């Protein structure tokens, strides 16, 4: 037990040496939460960029070309949304090992679907604009039209989705780490820290509590930021307000 191991006095909560207490082997909890935040943000940012590139590219192609290409991309997206991601992630970790590369790939392939749907919707509207028609008449290539004339019109939507997606990816990474399929140990991970405190919840509740609070505050803040950006960047919502 926690008390029997002699750790309780060593990591007493709210001591000057450990403002948030220590974990089950005496490591300072605050420093591990801060370090875990840095690791999580790096992993999530790289994964988000990976997913953003895939999702935006597929959304541009689906919306611009339409027809069979659009139908295939959207059906693939629907099928992907129906997959049990947590189960897929656990199987992938068992098959390929628990590494940062595997985690980034898993989070990246989770994050691309909302970009496809929303960017496609924007492109369906933008491709009918006069400046796009003039670019076609001027002989611009399809790639140039997509990148220089249509993509800039989707930037606001991409920013909002990316902001909202960061919070969701942080939460997903925490869940995977809690289940032992996320950030590989001994690197601090918020989800793993919550799991580490489970056996000692009665004697040392802070081991799980404060990492859980950190997850909650970060995810909630990013969701609020995403909602605020959506209200400011969406011209339709600005007109309603």
CSV table of C-alpha atoms in Angstrom, one decimal, residues 21-134:
chain,number,residue,atom,x,y,z
A,21,UNK,CA,2.5,16.7,-4.2
A,22,UNK,CA,4.5,13.9,-5.6
A,23,UNK,CA,3.7,10.7,-7.5
A,24,UNK,CA,3.9,7.1,-6.2
A,25,UNK,CA,7.7,7.0,-6.3
A,26,UNK,CA,8.3,10.5,-5.0
A,27,UNK,CA,8.7,12.5,-8.2
A,28,UNK,CA,7.4,16.1,-8.2
A,29,UNK,CA,3.9,16.1,-9.7
A,30,UNK,CA,3.9,19.7,-10.9
A,31,UNK,CA,7.2,19.4,-12.9
A,32,UNK,CA,5.9,16.2,-14.5
A,33,UNK,CA,2.6,17.8,-15.5
A,34,UNK,CA,4.5,20.7,-17.1
A,35,UNK,CA,6.8,18.3,-18.9
A,36,UNK,CA,3.9,16.2,-19.9
A,37,UNK,CA,2.2,19.2,-21.4
A,38,UNK,CA,5.2,20.0,-23.6
A,39,UNK,CA,5.4,16.4,-24.8
A,40,UNK,CA,1.6,16.2,-25.5
A,41,UNK,CA,1.6,19.5,-27.4
A,42,UNK,CA,4.5,18.4,-29.6
A,43,UNK,CA,3.0,15.0,-30.4
A,44,UNK,CA,-0.5,16.5,-31.0
A,45,UNK,CA,0.8,19.4,-33.2
A,46,UNK,CA,2.8,17.0,-35.5
A,47,UNK,CA,-0.1,14.7,-35.7
A,48,UNK,CA,-2.5,17.6,-36.5
A,49,UNK,CA,-0.3,18.9,-39.3
A,50,UNK,CA,-0.2,15.3,-40.7
A,51,UNK,CA,-4.0,15.0,-40.6
A,52,UNK,CA,-4.5,18.5,-41.8
A,53,UNK,CA,-2.5,17.9,-45.0
A,54,UNK,CA,-4.4,14.7,-45.7
A,55,UNK,CA,-7.8,16.1,-44.9
A,56,UNK,CA,-7.4,19.5,-46.7
A,57,UNK,CA,-6.0,17.8,-49.8
A,58,UNK,CA,-8.8,15.3,-50.0
A,59,UNK,CA,-11.4,18.0,-49.3
A,60,UNK,CA,-10.1,20.2,-52.1
A,61,UNK,CA,-10.1,17.3,-54.6
A,62,UNK,CA,-13.5,16.1,-53.6
A,63,UNK,CA,-15.2,19.5,-53.7
A,64,UNK,CA,-13.5,20.7,-56.9
A,65,UNK,CA,-13.9,17.6,-59.1
A,66,UNK,CA,-17.2,16.2,-57.7
A,67,UNK,CA,-18.8,13.2,-59.3
A,68,UNK,CA,-17.3,9.8,-58.7
A,69,UNK,CA,-14.1,11.1,-57.1
A,70,UNK,CA,-16.2,13.1,-54.6
A,71,UNK,CA,-18.4,10.0,-53.9
A,72,UNK,CA,-15.4,7.7,-53.3
A,73,UNK,CA,-13.7,10.2,-50.9
A,74,UNK,CA,-16.8,10.8,-48.9
A,75,UNK,CA,-17.7,7.1,-48.6
A,76,UNK,CA,-14.1,6.4,-47.4
A,77,UNK,CA,-14.5,9.2,-44.9
A,78,UNK,CA,-17.8,7.8,-43.7
A,79,UNK,CA,-16.3,4.3,-43.3
A,80,UNK,CA,-13.3,5.7,-41.4
A,81,UNK,CA,-15.6,7.6,-39.0
A,82,UNK,CA,-17.3,4.3,-38.2
A,83,UNK,CA,-14.1,2.5,-37.1
A,84,UNK,CA,-13.6,2.0,-33.3
A,85,UNK,CA,-10.4,4.2,-33.1
A,86,UNK,CA,-9.4,3.2,-29.6
A,87,UNK,CA,-9.6,-0.5,-30.4
A,88,UNK,CA,-7.6,0.1,-33.7
A,89,UNK,CA,-5.0,2.1,-31.8
A,90,UNK,CA,-4.5,-0.7,-29.2
A,91,UNK,CA,-4.2,-3.3,-31.9
A,92,UNK,CA,-1.6,-1.1,-33.8
A,93,UNK,CA,0.4,-0.6,-30.6
A,94,UNK,CA,0.4,-4.4,-29.9
A,95,UNK,CA,1.5,-5.1,-33.5
A,96,UNK,CA,4.1,-2.3,-34.0
A,97,UNK,CA,5.1,-1.3,-30.5
A,98,UNK,CA,4.5,1.7,-28.3
A,99,UNK,CA,6.6,4.5,-30.0
A,100,UNK,CA,6.1,8.2,-30.6
A,101,UNK,CA,6.0,7.5,-34.4
A,102,UNK,CA,3.1,5.1,-34.1
A,103,UNK,CA,1.2,7.5,-31.8
A,104,UNK,CA,1.7,10.4,-34.1
A,105,UNK,CA,0.5,8.3,-37.1
A,106,UNK,CA,-2.5,7.1,-35.1
A,107,UNK,CA,-3.5,10.6,-34.0
A,108,UNK,CA,-2.9,11.9,-37.5
A,109,UNK,CA,-5.2,9.4,-39.2
A,110,UNK,CA,-7.8,10.2,-36.6
A,111,UNK,CA,-7.7,14.0,-37.2
A,112,UNK,CA,-8.2,14.3,-41.0
A,113,UNK,CA,-11.9,13.5,-41.3
A,114,UNK,CA,-13.4,16.9,-40.2
A,115,UNK,CA,-11.1,18.7,-42.6
A,116,UNK,CA,-12.4,16.7,-45.5
A,117,UNK,CA,-16.0,17.4,-44.8
A,118,UNK,CA,-15.7,21.1,-44.0
A,119,UNK,CA,-13.2,22.0,-46.7
A,120,UNK,CA,-15.2,20.1,-49.3
A,121,UNK,CA,-18.3,22.2,-48.4
A,122,UNK,CA,-16.4,25.4,-48.7
A,123,UNK,CA,-14.9,24.4,-52.1
A,124,UNK,CA,-18.4,23.5,-53.5
A,125,UNK,CA,-19.3,27.2,-53.0
A,126,UNK,CA,-15.9,28.7,-53.9
A,127,UNK,CA,-15.5,26.9,-57.2
A,128,UNK,CA,-18.6,28.7,-58.6
A,129,UNK,CA,-17.1,32.2,-58.0
A,130,UNK,CA,-16.3,34.5,-60.9
A,131,UNK,CA,-12.6,34.7,-60.1
A,132,UNK,CA,-12.3,30.9,-60.3
A,133,UNK,CA,-14.1,30.9,-63.7
A,134,UNK,CA,-11.7,33.7,-64.9
